[in-house]
């Protein structure tokens, strides 16, 4: 399959190019960076540290889309809007890993997916998405007999808390247990906080060092507890997920899919 990567000079773009250059079945068709990027004209494989690929970095989104069977986008919301338009016009499949879309953007993605196949996943990690499913199963089986707490840890430079993935885990718990994060979430505790309300979904955030990302959901009962933990060791897990999404989408003509669909968990 010929794949065009958009955002090729970024952290995810580089990791994708490295994997594509070594892949037996997938081929880097075009490498798109932002206009004005220092990377323009360079060999995309050399830029990513994977050796010569014969694919020069370009800022021509339309030309990049034209030579692709499928486009993988890890860039910015503004760039992704453009990519979506070009894929729609050219009838090309699209995997979107970029985050930070507005409700209007998501509406446009949904509308475009009536005509082209799109996988949209703010977290492409296979392990995280499987953990989402395990959390759902555990919450369904354990119900209100246990107290649920979400604990996450990230590197010292992360500026928001709790992480988007932790919030998603809380949302899944809320959906299964009939709770609402607006009312039931408790973010950290200090002082005379009183006994724990049964409906609480607790969040704790740890920040330090170079931790890439760790998430635990604790189901604490009387006499036993279950902890479901995912630990990211590198960004490569996102690349693995993106390529699985690409292989999933390649035979789809239209529709909007997420990683639960890609992994057969929906
Ligand atoms: P990054 O900042 O390292 O890379 C983004 C790249 O996009 C930059 O090189 C930037 O120059 C480029 N870009 C901007 N405008 C462009 C344009 N018009 N055309 C082509 N390229 C353009 O960021 P990153 O860590 O690689 O992440 C990229 C995006 O993917 C972010 O939105 C991030 O939140 C998201 N992300 C998602 C997942 C996931 O699992 N879905 C995982 C990691 C990162």
PDB file of N, CA, C and O in Angstrom, residues 193-218:
ATOM      1  N   UNK A 193     -11.211  15.845  53.877  1.00  0.00           N
ATOM      2  CA  UNK A 193     -12.082  15.684  52.701  1.00  0.00           C
ATOM      3  C   UNK A 193     -13.299  14.821  53.000  1.00  0.00           C
ATOM      4  O   UNK A 193     -14.219  14.719  52.186  1.00  0.00           O
ATOM      5  N   UNK A 194     -13.337  14.195  54.206  1.00  0.00           N
ATOM      6  CA  UNK A 194     -14.485  13.366  54.557  1.00  0.00           C
ATOM      7  C   UNK A 194     -14.400  11.996  53.917  1.00  0.00           C
ATOM      8  O   UNK A 194     -13.510  11.720  53.099  1.00  0.00           O
ATOM      9  N   UNK A 195     -15.345  11.136  54.309  1.00  0.00           N
ATOM     10  CA  UNK A 195     -15.360   9.771  53.763  1.00  0.00           C
ATOM     11  C   UNK A 195     -15.654   9.829  52.268  1.00  0.00           C
ATOM     12  O   UNK A 195     -16.297  10.764  51.774  1.00  0.00           O
ATOM     13  N   UNK A 196     -15.218   8.826  51.581  1.00  0.00           N
ATOM     14  CA  UNK A 196     -15.372   8.778  50.138  1.00  0.00           C
ATOM     15  C   UNK A 196     -16.826   8.472  49.760  1.00  0.00           C
ATOM     16  O   UNK A 196     -17.394   7.471  50.214  1.00  0.00           O
ATOM     17  N   UNK A 197     -17.419   9.317  48.924  1.00  0.00           N
ATOM     18  CA  UNK A 197     -18.760   9.020  48.410  1.00  0.00           C
ATOM     19  C   UNK A 197     -18.665   7.855  47.438  1.00  0.00           C
ATOM     20  O   UNK A 197     -17.724   7.797  46.632  1.00  0.00           O
ATOM     21  N   UNK A 198     -19.626   6.944  47.466  1.00  0.00           N
ATOM     22  CA  UNK A 198     -19.565   5.752  46.617  1.00  0.00           C
ATOM     23  C   UNK A 198     -19.554   6.126  45.126  1.00  0.00           C
ATOM     24  O   UNK A 198     -18.944   5.455  44.300  1.00  0.00           O
ATOM     25  N   UNK A 199     -20.209   7.226  44.780  1.00  0.00           N
ATOM     26  CA  UNK A 199     -20.317   7.590  43.360  1.00  0.00           C
ATOM     27  C   UNK A 199     -19.054   8.268  42.812  1.00  0.00           C
ATOM     28  O   UNK A 199     -18.965   8.524  41.606  1.00  0.00           O
ATOM     29  N   UNK A 200     -18.093   8.525  43.704  1.00  0.00           N
ATOM     30  CA  UNK A 200     -16.887   9.246  43.258  1.00  0.00           C
ATOM     31  C   UNK A 200     -16.124   8.483  42.177  1.00  0.00           C
ATOM     32  O   UNK A 200     -15.978   7.265  42.254  1.00  0.00           O
ATOM     33  N   UNK A 201     -15.643   9.221  41.160  1.00  0.00           N
ATOM     34  CA  UNK A 201     -14.597   8.717  40.258  1.00  0.00           C
ATOM     35  C   UNK A 201     -13.381   9.585  40.533  1.00  0.00           C
ATOM     36  O   UNK A 201     -13.376  10.784  40.231  1.00  0.00           O
ATOM     37  N   UNK A 202     -12.366   8.999  41.196  1.00  0.00           N
ATOM     38  CA  UNK A 202     -11.219   9.780  41.639  1.00  0.00           C
ATOM     39  C   UNK A 202     -10.130   9.836  40.574  1.00  0.00           C
ATOM     40  O   UNK A 202      -9.909   8.865  39.849  1.00  0.00           O
ATOM     41  N   UNK A 203      -9.458  10.985  40.479  1.00  0.00           N
ATOM     42  CA  UNK A 203      -8.327  11.147  39.556  1.00  0.00           C
ATOM     43  C   UNK A 203      -7.103  11.636  40.334  1.00  0.00           C
ATOM     44  O   UNK A 203      -7.221  12.575  41.123  1.00  0.00           O
ATOM     45  N   UNK A 204      -5.964  10.987  40.122  1.00  0.00           N
ATOM     46  CA  UNK A 204      -4.703  11.451  40.709  1.00  0.00           C
ATOM     47  C   UNK A 204      -3.676  11.580  39.599  1.00  0.00           C
ATOM     48  O   UNK A 204      -3.555  10.681  38.764  1.00  0.00           O
ATOM     49  N   UNK A 205      -2.936  12.685  39.588  1.00  0.00           N
ATOM     50  CA  UNK A 205      -1.941  12.935  38.530  1.00  0.00           C
ATOM     51  C   UNK A 205      -0.554  13.093  39.140  1.00  0.00           C
ATOM     52  O   UNK A 205      -0.369  13.869  40.064  1.00  0.00           O
ATOM     53  N   UNK A 206       0.386  12.342  38.596  1.00  0.00           N
ATOM     54  CA  UNK A 206       1.787  12.403  39.014  1.00  0.00           C
ATOM     55  C   UNK A 206       2.568  12.992  37.853  1.00  0.00           C
ATOM     56  O   UNK A 206       2.321  12.644  36.691  1.00  0.00           O
ATOM     57  N   UNK A 207       3.495  13.912  38.139  1.00  0.00           N
ATOM     58  CA  UNK A 207       4.336  14.493  37.079  1.00  0.00           C
ATOM     59  C   UNK A 207       5.793  14.380  37.466  1.00  0.00           C
ATOM     60  O   UNK A 207       6.158  14.793  38.572  1.00  0.00           O
ATOM     61  N   UNK A 208       6.627  13.849  36.550  1.00  0.00           N
ATOM     62  CA  UNK A 208       8.038  13.785  36.877  1.00  0.00           C
ATOM     63  C   UNK A 208       8.883  13.152  35.791  1.00  0.00           C
ATOM     64  O   UNK A 208       8.412  12.316  35.017  1.00  0.00           O
ATOM     65  N   UNK A 209      10.134  13.604  35.719  1.00  0.00           N
ATOM     66  CA  UNK A 209      11.136  12.988  34.855  1.00  0.00           C
ATOM     67  C   UNK A 209      10.687  12.857  33.416  1.00  0.00           C
ATOM     68  O   UNK A 209      10.067  13.766  32.857  1.00  0.00           O
ATOM     69  N   UNK A 210      10.977  11.695  32.840  1.00  0.00           N
ATOM     70  CA  UNK A 210      10.685  11.485  31.420  1.00  0.00           C
ATOM     71  C   UNK A 210       9.620  10.403  31.210  1.00  0.00           C
ATOM     72  O   UNK A 210       9.601   9.741  30.173  1.00  0.00           O
ATOM     73  N   UNK A 211       8.727  10.247  32.213  1.00  0.00           N
ATOM     74  CA  UNK A 211       7.677   9.225  32.091  1.00  0.00           C
ATOM     75  C   UNK A 211       6.841   9.524  30.847  1.00  0.00           C
ATOM     76  O   UNK A 211       6.248  10.609  30.740  1.00  0.00           O
ATOM     77  N   UNK A 212       6.768   8.594  29.909  1.00  0.00           N
ATOM     78  CA  UNK A 212       6.037   8.844  28.655  1.00  0.00           C
ATOM     79  C   UNK A 212       4.531   8.863  28.915  1.00  0.00           C
ATOM     80  O   UNK A 212       3.808   9.725  28.414  1.00  0.00           O
ATOM     81  N   UNK A 213       4.041   7.920  29.717  1.00  0.00           N
ATOM     82  CA  UNK A 213       2.617   7.920  30.045  1.00  0.00           C
ATOM     83  C   UNK A 213       2.206   6.616  30.707  1.00  0.00           C
ATOM     84  O   UNK A 213       2.433   5.540  30.146  1.00  0.00           O
ATOM     85  N   UNK A 214       1.655   6.707  31.924  1.00  0.00           N
ATOM     86  CA  UNK A 214       1.177   5.520  32.624  1.00  0.00           C
ATOM     87  C   UNK A 214      -0.225   5.791  33.147  1.00  0.00           C
ATOM     88  O   UNK A 214      -0.499   6.882  33.644  1.00  0.00           O
ATOM     89  N   UNK A 215      -1.100   4.812  32.993  1.00  0.00           N
ATOM     90  CA  UNK A 215      -2.483   4.957  33.464  1.00  0.00           C
ATOM     91  C   UNK A 215      -2.905   3.687  34.192  1.00  0.00           C
ATOM     92  O   UNK A 215      -2.725   2.588  33.662  1.00  0.00           O
ATOM     93  N   UNK A 216      -3.451   3.870  35.386  1.00  0.00           N
ATOM     94  CA  UNK A 216      -3.998   2.748  36.144  1.00  0.00           C
ATOM     95  C   UNK A 216      -5.437   3.071  36.532  1.00  0.00           C
ATOM     96  O   UNK A 216      -5.721   4.190  36.988  1.00  0.00           O
ATOM     97  N   UNK A 217      -6.333   2.115  36.339  1.00  0.00           N
ATOM     98  CA  UNK A 217      -7.667   2.216  36.950  1.00  0.00           C
ATOM     99  C   UNK A 217      -7.730   1.175  38.044  1.00  0.00           C
ATOM    100  O   UNK A 217      -7.495  -0.014  37.812  1.00  0.00           O
ATOM    101  N   UNK A 218      -7.988   1.663  39.263  1.00  0.00           N
ATOM    102  CA  UNK A 218      -8.082   0.782  40.423  1.00  0.00           C
ATOM    103  C   UNK A 218      -9.561   0.565  40.766  1.00  0.00           C
ATOM    104  O   UNK A 218     -10.320   1.522  40.880  1.00  0.00           O
TER     105      UNK A 218
END
